[in-house]
Coordinates of C-alpha atoms in Angstrom, one line a residue:
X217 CA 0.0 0.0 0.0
X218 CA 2.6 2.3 0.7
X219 CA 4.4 2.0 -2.4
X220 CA 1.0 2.3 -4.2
X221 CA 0.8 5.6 -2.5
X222 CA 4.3 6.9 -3.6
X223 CA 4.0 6.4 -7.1
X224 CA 0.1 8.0 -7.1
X225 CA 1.7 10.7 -4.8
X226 CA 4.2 11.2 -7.6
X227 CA 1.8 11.2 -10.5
X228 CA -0.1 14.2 -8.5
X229 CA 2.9 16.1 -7.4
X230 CA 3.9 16.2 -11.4
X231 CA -0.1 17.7 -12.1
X232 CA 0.2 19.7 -9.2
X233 CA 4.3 21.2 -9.8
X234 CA 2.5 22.0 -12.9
X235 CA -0.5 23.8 -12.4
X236 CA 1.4 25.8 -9.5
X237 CA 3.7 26.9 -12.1
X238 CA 1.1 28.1 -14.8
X239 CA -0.6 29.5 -11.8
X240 CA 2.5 31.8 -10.8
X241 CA 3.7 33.0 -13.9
X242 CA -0.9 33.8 -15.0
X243 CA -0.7 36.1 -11.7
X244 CA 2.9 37.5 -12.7
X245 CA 2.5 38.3 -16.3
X246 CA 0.3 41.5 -16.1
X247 CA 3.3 43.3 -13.8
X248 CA 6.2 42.1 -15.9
X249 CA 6.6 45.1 -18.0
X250 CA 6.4 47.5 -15.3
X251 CA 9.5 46.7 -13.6
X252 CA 9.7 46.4 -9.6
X253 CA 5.9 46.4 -9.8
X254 CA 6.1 42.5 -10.8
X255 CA 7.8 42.0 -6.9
X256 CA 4.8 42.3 -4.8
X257 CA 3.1 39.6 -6.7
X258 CA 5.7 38.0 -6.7
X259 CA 5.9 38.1 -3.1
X260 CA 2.1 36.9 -3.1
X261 CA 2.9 34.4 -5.2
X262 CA 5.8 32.7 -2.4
X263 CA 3.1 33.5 0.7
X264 CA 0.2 32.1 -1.1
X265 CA 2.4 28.7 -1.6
X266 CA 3.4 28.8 1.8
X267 CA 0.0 29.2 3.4
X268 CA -1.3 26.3 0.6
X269 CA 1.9 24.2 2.4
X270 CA 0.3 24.7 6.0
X271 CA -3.2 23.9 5.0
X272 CA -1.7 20.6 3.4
X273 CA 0.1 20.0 6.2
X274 CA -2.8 20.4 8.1
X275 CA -5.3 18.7 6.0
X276 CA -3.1 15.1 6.8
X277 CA -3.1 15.6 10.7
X278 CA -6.7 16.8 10.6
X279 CA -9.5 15.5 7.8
X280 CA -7.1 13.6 6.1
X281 CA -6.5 10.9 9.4
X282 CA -10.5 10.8 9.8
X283 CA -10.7 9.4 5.7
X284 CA -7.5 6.8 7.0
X285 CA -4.7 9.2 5.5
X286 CA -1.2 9.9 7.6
X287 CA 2.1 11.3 6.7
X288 CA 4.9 8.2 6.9
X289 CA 7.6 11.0 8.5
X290 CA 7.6 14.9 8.5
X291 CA 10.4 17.4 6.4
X292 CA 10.8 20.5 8.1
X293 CA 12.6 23.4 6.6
X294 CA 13.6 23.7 2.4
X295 CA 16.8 22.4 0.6
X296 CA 18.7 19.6 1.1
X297 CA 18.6 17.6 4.6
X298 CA 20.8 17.6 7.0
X299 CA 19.5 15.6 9.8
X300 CA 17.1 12.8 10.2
X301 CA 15.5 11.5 13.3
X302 CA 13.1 8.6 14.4
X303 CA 9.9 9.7 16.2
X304 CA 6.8 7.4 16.5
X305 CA 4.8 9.3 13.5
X306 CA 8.1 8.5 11.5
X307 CA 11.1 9.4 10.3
X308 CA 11.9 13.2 11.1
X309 CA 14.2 15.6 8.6
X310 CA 15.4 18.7 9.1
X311 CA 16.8 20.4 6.0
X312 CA 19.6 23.0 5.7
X313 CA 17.0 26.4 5.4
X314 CA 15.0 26.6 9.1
X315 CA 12.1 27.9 7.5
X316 CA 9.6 27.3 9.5
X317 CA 7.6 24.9 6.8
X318 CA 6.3 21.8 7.4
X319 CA 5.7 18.6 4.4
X320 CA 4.7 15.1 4.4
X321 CA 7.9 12.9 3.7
X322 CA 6.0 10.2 2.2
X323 CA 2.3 8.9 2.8
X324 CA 0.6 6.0 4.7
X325 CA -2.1 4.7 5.8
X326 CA -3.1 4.6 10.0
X327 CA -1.8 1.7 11.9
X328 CA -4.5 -0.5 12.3
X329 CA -6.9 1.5 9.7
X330 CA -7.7 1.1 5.8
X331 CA -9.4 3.9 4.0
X332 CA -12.9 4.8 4.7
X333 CA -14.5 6.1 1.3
X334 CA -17.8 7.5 3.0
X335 CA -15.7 10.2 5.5
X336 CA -14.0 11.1 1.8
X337 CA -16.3 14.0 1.2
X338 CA -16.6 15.7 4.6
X339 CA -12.9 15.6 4.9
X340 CA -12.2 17.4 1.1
X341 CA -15.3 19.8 1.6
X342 CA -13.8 20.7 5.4
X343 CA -10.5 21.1 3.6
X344 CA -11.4 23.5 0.3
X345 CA -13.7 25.7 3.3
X346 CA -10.3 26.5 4.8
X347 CA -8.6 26.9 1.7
X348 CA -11.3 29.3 0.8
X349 CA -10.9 31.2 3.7
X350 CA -7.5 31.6 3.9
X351 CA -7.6 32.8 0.4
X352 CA -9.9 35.2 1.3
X353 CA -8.1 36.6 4.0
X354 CA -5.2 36.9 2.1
X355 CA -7.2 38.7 -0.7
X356 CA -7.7 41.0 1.6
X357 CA -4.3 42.7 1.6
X358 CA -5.2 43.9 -2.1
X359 CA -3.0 44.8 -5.0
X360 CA -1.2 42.7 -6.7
X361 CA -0.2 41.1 -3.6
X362 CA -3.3 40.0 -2.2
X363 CA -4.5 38.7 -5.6
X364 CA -1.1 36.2 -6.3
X365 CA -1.5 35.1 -2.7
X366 CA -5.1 34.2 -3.3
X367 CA -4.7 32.9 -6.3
X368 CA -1.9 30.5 -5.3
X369 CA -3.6 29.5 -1.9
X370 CA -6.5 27.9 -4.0
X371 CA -4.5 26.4 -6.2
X372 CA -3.1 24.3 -3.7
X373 CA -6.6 23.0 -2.8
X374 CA -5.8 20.9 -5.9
X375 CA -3.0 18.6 -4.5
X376 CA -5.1 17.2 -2.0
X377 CA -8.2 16.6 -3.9
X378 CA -6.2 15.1 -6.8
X379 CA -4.3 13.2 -4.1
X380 CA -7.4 11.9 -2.1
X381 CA -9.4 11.2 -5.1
X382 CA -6.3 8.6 -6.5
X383 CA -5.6 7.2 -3.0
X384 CA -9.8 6.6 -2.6
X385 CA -9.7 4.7 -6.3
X386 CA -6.8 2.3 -5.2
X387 CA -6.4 -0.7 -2.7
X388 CA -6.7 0.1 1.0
X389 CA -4.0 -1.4 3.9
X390 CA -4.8 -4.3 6.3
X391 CA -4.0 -4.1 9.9
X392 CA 0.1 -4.0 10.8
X393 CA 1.5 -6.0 13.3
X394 CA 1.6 -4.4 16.8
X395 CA 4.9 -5.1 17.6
X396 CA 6.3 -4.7 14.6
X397 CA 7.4 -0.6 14.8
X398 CA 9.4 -2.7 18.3
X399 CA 11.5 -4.3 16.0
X400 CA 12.9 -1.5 14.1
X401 CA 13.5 0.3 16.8
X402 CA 15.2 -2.7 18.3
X403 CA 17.0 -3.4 15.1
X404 CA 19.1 0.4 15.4
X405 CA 20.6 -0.9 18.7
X406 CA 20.8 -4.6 18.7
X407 CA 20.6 -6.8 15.2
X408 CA 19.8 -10.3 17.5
X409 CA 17.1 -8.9 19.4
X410 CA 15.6 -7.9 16.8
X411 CA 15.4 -10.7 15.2
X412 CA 14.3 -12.8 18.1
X413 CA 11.3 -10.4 18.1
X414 CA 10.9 -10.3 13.9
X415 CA 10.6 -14.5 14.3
X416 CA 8.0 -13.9 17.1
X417 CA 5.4 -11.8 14.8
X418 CA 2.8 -13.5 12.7
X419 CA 3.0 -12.8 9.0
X420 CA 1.4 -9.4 7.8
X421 CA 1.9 -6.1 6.6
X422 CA 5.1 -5.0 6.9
X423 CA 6.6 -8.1 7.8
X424 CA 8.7 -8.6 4.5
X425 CA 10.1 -5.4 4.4
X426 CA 11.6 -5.6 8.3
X427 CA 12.8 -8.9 7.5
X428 CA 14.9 -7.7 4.6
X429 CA 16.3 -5.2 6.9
X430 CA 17.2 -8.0 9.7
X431 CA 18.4 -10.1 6.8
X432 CA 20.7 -7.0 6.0
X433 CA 21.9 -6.3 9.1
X434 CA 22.9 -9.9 9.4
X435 CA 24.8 -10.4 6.4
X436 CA 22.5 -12.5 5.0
X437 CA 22.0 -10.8 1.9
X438 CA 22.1 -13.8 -1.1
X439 CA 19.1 -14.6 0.9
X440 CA 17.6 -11.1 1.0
X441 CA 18.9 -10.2 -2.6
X442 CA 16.3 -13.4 -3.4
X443 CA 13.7 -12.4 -1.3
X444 CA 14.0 -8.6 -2.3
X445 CA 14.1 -9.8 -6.4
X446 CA 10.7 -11.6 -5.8
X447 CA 9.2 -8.5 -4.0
X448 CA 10.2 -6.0 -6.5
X449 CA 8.6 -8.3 -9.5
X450 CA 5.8 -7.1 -7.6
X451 CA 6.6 -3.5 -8.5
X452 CA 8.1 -2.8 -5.1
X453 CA 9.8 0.3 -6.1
X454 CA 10.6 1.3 -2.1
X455 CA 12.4 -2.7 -1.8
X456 CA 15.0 -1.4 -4.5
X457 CA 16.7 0.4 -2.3
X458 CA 17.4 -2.1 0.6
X459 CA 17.9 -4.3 -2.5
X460 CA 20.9 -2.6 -4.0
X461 CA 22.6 -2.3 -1.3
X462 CA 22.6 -5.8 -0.7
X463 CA 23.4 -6.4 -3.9
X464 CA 26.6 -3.9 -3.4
X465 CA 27.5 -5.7 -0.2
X466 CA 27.1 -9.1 -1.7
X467 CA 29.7 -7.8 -4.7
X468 CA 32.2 -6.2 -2.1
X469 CA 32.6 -9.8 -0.1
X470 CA 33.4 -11.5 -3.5
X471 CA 30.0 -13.4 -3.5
X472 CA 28.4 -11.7 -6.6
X473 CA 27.8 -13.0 -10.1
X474 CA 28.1 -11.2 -13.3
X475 CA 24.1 -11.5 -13.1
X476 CA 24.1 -10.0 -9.6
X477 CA 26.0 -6.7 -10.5
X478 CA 23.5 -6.1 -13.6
X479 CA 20.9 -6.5 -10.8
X480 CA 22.6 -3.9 -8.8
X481 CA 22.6 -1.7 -11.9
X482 CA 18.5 -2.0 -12.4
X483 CA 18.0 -1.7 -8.7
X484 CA 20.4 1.2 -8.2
X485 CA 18.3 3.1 -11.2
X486 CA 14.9 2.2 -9.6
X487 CA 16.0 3.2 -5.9
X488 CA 17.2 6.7 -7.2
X489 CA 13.5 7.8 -8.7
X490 CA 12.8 7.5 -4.9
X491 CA 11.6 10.5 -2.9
X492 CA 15.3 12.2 -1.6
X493 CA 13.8 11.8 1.9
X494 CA 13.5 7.9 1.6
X495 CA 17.2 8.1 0.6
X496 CA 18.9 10.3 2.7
X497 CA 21.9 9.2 4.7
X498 CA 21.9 6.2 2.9
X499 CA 25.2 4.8 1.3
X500 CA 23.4 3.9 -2.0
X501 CA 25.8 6.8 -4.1
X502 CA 29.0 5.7 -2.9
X503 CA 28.1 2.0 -3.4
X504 CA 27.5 3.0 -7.2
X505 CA 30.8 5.1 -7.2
X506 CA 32.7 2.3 -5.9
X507 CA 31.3 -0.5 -8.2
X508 CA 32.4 1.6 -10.9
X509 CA 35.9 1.5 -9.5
X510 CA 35.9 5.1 -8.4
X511 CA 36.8 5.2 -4.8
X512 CA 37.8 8.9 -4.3
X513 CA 34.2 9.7 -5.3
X514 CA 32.8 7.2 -3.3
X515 CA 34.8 8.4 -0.5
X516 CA 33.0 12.1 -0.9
X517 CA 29.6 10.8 -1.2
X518 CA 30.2 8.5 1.7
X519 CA 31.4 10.7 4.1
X520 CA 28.4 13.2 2.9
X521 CA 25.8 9.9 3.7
X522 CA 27.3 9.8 7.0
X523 CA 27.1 13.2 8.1
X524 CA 23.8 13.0 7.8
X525 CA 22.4 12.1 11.3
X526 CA 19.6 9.1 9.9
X527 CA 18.8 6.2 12.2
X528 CA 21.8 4.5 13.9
X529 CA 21.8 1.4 11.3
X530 CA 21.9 3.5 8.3
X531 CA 24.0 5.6 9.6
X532 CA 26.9 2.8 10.4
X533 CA 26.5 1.5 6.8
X534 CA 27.2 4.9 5.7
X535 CA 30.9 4.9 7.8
X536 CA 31.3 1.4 6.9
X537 CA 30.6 2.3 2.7
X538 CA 33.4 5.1 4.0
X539 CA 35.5 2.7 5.4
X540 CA 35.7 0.6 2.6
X541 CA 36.1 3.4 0.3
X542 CA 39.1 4.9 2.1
X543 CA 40.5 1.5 1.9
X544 CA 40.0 0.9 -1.7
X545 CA 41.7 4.5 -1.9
X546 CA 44.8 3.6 -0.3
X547 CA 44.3 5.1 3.3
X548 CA 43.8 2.4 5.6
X549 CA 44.3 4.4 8.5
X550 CA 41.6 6.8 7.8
X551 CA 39.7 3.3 6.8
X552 CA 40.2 2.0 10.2
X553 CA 39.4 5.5 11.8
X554 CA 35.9 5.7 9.8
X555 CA 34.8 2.1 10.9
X556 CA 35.7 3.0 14.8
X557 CA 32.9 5.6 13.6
X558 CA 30.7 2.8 12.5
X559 CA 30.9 0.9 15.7
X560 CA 30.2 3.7 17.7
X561 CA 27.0 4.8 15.7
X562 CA 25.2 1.8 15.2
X563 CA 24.7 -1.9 16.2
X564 CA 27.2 -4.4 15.7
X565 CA 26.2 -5.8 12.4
X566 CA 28.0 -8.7 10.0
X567 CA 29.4 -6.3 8.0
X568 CA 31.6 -4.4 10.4
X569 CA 32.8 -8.0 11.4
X570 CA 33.7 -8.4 7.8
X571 CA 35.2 -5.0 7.1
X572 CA 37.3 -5.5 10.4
X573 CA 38.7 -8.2 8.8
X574 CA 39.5 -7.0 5.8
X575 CA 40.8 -4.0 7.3
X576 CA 42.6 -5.9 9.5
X577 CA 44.5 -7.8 6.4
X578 CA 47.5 -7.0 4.4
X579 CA 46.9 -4.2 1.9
X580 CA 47.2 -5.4 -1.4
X581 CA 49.8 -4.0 -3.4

């Protein structure tokens, strides 16, 4: 269901990007040829887009949760993120502008919910009443101003009606396992316990996905690279990513097949049409760079992974990928430096074992 949701989230954010734009440059045009008149509808133009990202914002904590809507994490800020934390609504990023803006980092359904159909028009008539108001407000102001910031404000009514309408025509999402957000959380401190819990859970929702994590964290990854094939037949796109890294850490131990590094090719190309968010502070960059023999690179987009403060798995893989990169560059020092960083960050997975090891071994001259 979730995946279902990205790609329909996708399709509307491309109708939406595109209306907002026509929108802008319809409420611009008459003040173009006056010179520094075009600024304060221009300024409208910026508030009105980010009063229409509050009301979205608002629309998935409020009447969007009572039709079986929730944001899967929140973005705070603009440009690129710099931090990313856990909370029990999802994954948290802050990005490197503090505005104080608020967005979705990806879409859900509530735990334990599917989508109810019959609250669907209460919640989208609730929803273009505010937008409607707050336009009207904003009108208000006058000029040119007051008219772009209008203007724009409504047309961001249109993202979550288009959104709504898509989500209400597709399949709905069963009941997840209760203990099941207890395993990830285990999983960033402690790659047994976790799975001692993961093998205590009856199959559902969910289940497949934090066992390919486990199964990464362990080192199993022939059988998660497998597993992870058979769910993205299924047009998993979200599974590519977990995939091609195991893929990459299968190739790194000497395990992969010719077959397997085309695989990491296809999956490395599916996982980067992923929302940033879902990719941030993951390794997935530098494991490209170094399968093309390029460690230097890798070693930049590495260190850049791991500077990013994401969950305390991800974040190890990302010193380990460092690691392993400074290595393959020549400075084992630095290599052995970066993996005391992975220890410290996250649990103690099967791949710092083998990357001690390796570390640990006569560099090859």
């Amino acid at each position: 269901m979730r995946n279902e949701l990205l790609r329909r989230w996708a399709l509307v954010d491309k109708v939406y990007r595109a209306l907002l734009a026509v929108g802008c440059v319809a409420v611009c045009l008459p003040y173009a040829d006056d010179g520094l008149t075009v600024l304060p509808p221009a300024a409208g133009a910026i508030t009105g887009t980010y009063a229409l990202r509050w009301l979205w914002a608002g629309y998935l904590v409020g009447p969007g949760r009572w039709f079986g809507l929730r944001a899967g994490g929140w973005s705070f800020g603009v440009g690129a993120v710099v931090r990313t934390s856990l909370g029990r609504g999802g994954p948290r990023y802050l990005r490197r502008v503090p505005l104080p803006v608020a967005a979705p980092a990806a879409l859900g359904t509530r735990t334990g919910a599917a989508l109810r159909p019959r609250l669907l028009l209460p919640a989208l008539l609730l929803f273009l009443a505010a937008a409607a108001l707050v336009s009207q407000l904003l009108a208000l102001v006058g000029g040119g101003f007051g008219r772009a910031a209008a203007v724009l404000c409504l047309l961001g009514a249109v993202r979550p009606v288009l959104l709504t309408a898509a989500v209400s025509s597709g399949p709905t999402a069963g009941d997840l396992p209760a203990g099941l957000p207890e395993v990830l959380a285990t999983l960033q401190r402690d790659v047994a316990g976790a799975r001692r819990l993961l093998d205590a859970l009856p199959e559902g929702p969910g289940i497949r996905e934090a066992t390919l994590s486990v199964l990464l964290a362990e080192g199993r990854y022939r059988e998660l690279v497998e597993l992870a094939a058979e769910f993205t037949a299924l047009e998993d796109e979200y599974t590519a990513l977990v995939h091609a890294r195991a893929l990459a850490y299968l190739d790194e131990t000497g395990a992969a097949t010719d077959a397997d590094r085309a695989a990491f090719r296809t999956a490395y190309a599916t996982a980067r049409r992923l929302p940033r968010e879902l990719r941030s502070g993951t390794d997935l960059d530098a494991l490209q760079e170094l399968a093309l023999g390029r460690a230097d690179p890798a070693v930049v987009a590495a260190r850049s992974a791991a500077a990013v403060a994401s969950p305390p798995l991800r974040r190890s893989m990302a010193y380990a990928t460092l690691a392993l990169a400074l290595y393959r560059a020549g400075r084992a020092e630095e290599a052995r430096t970066a993996l005391a960083s992975a220890r410290r960050t996250g649990p103690a997975s099967a791949r710092l074992a083998f990357l001690a090891d390796l570390l640990a071994a006569p560099a090859e001259v």
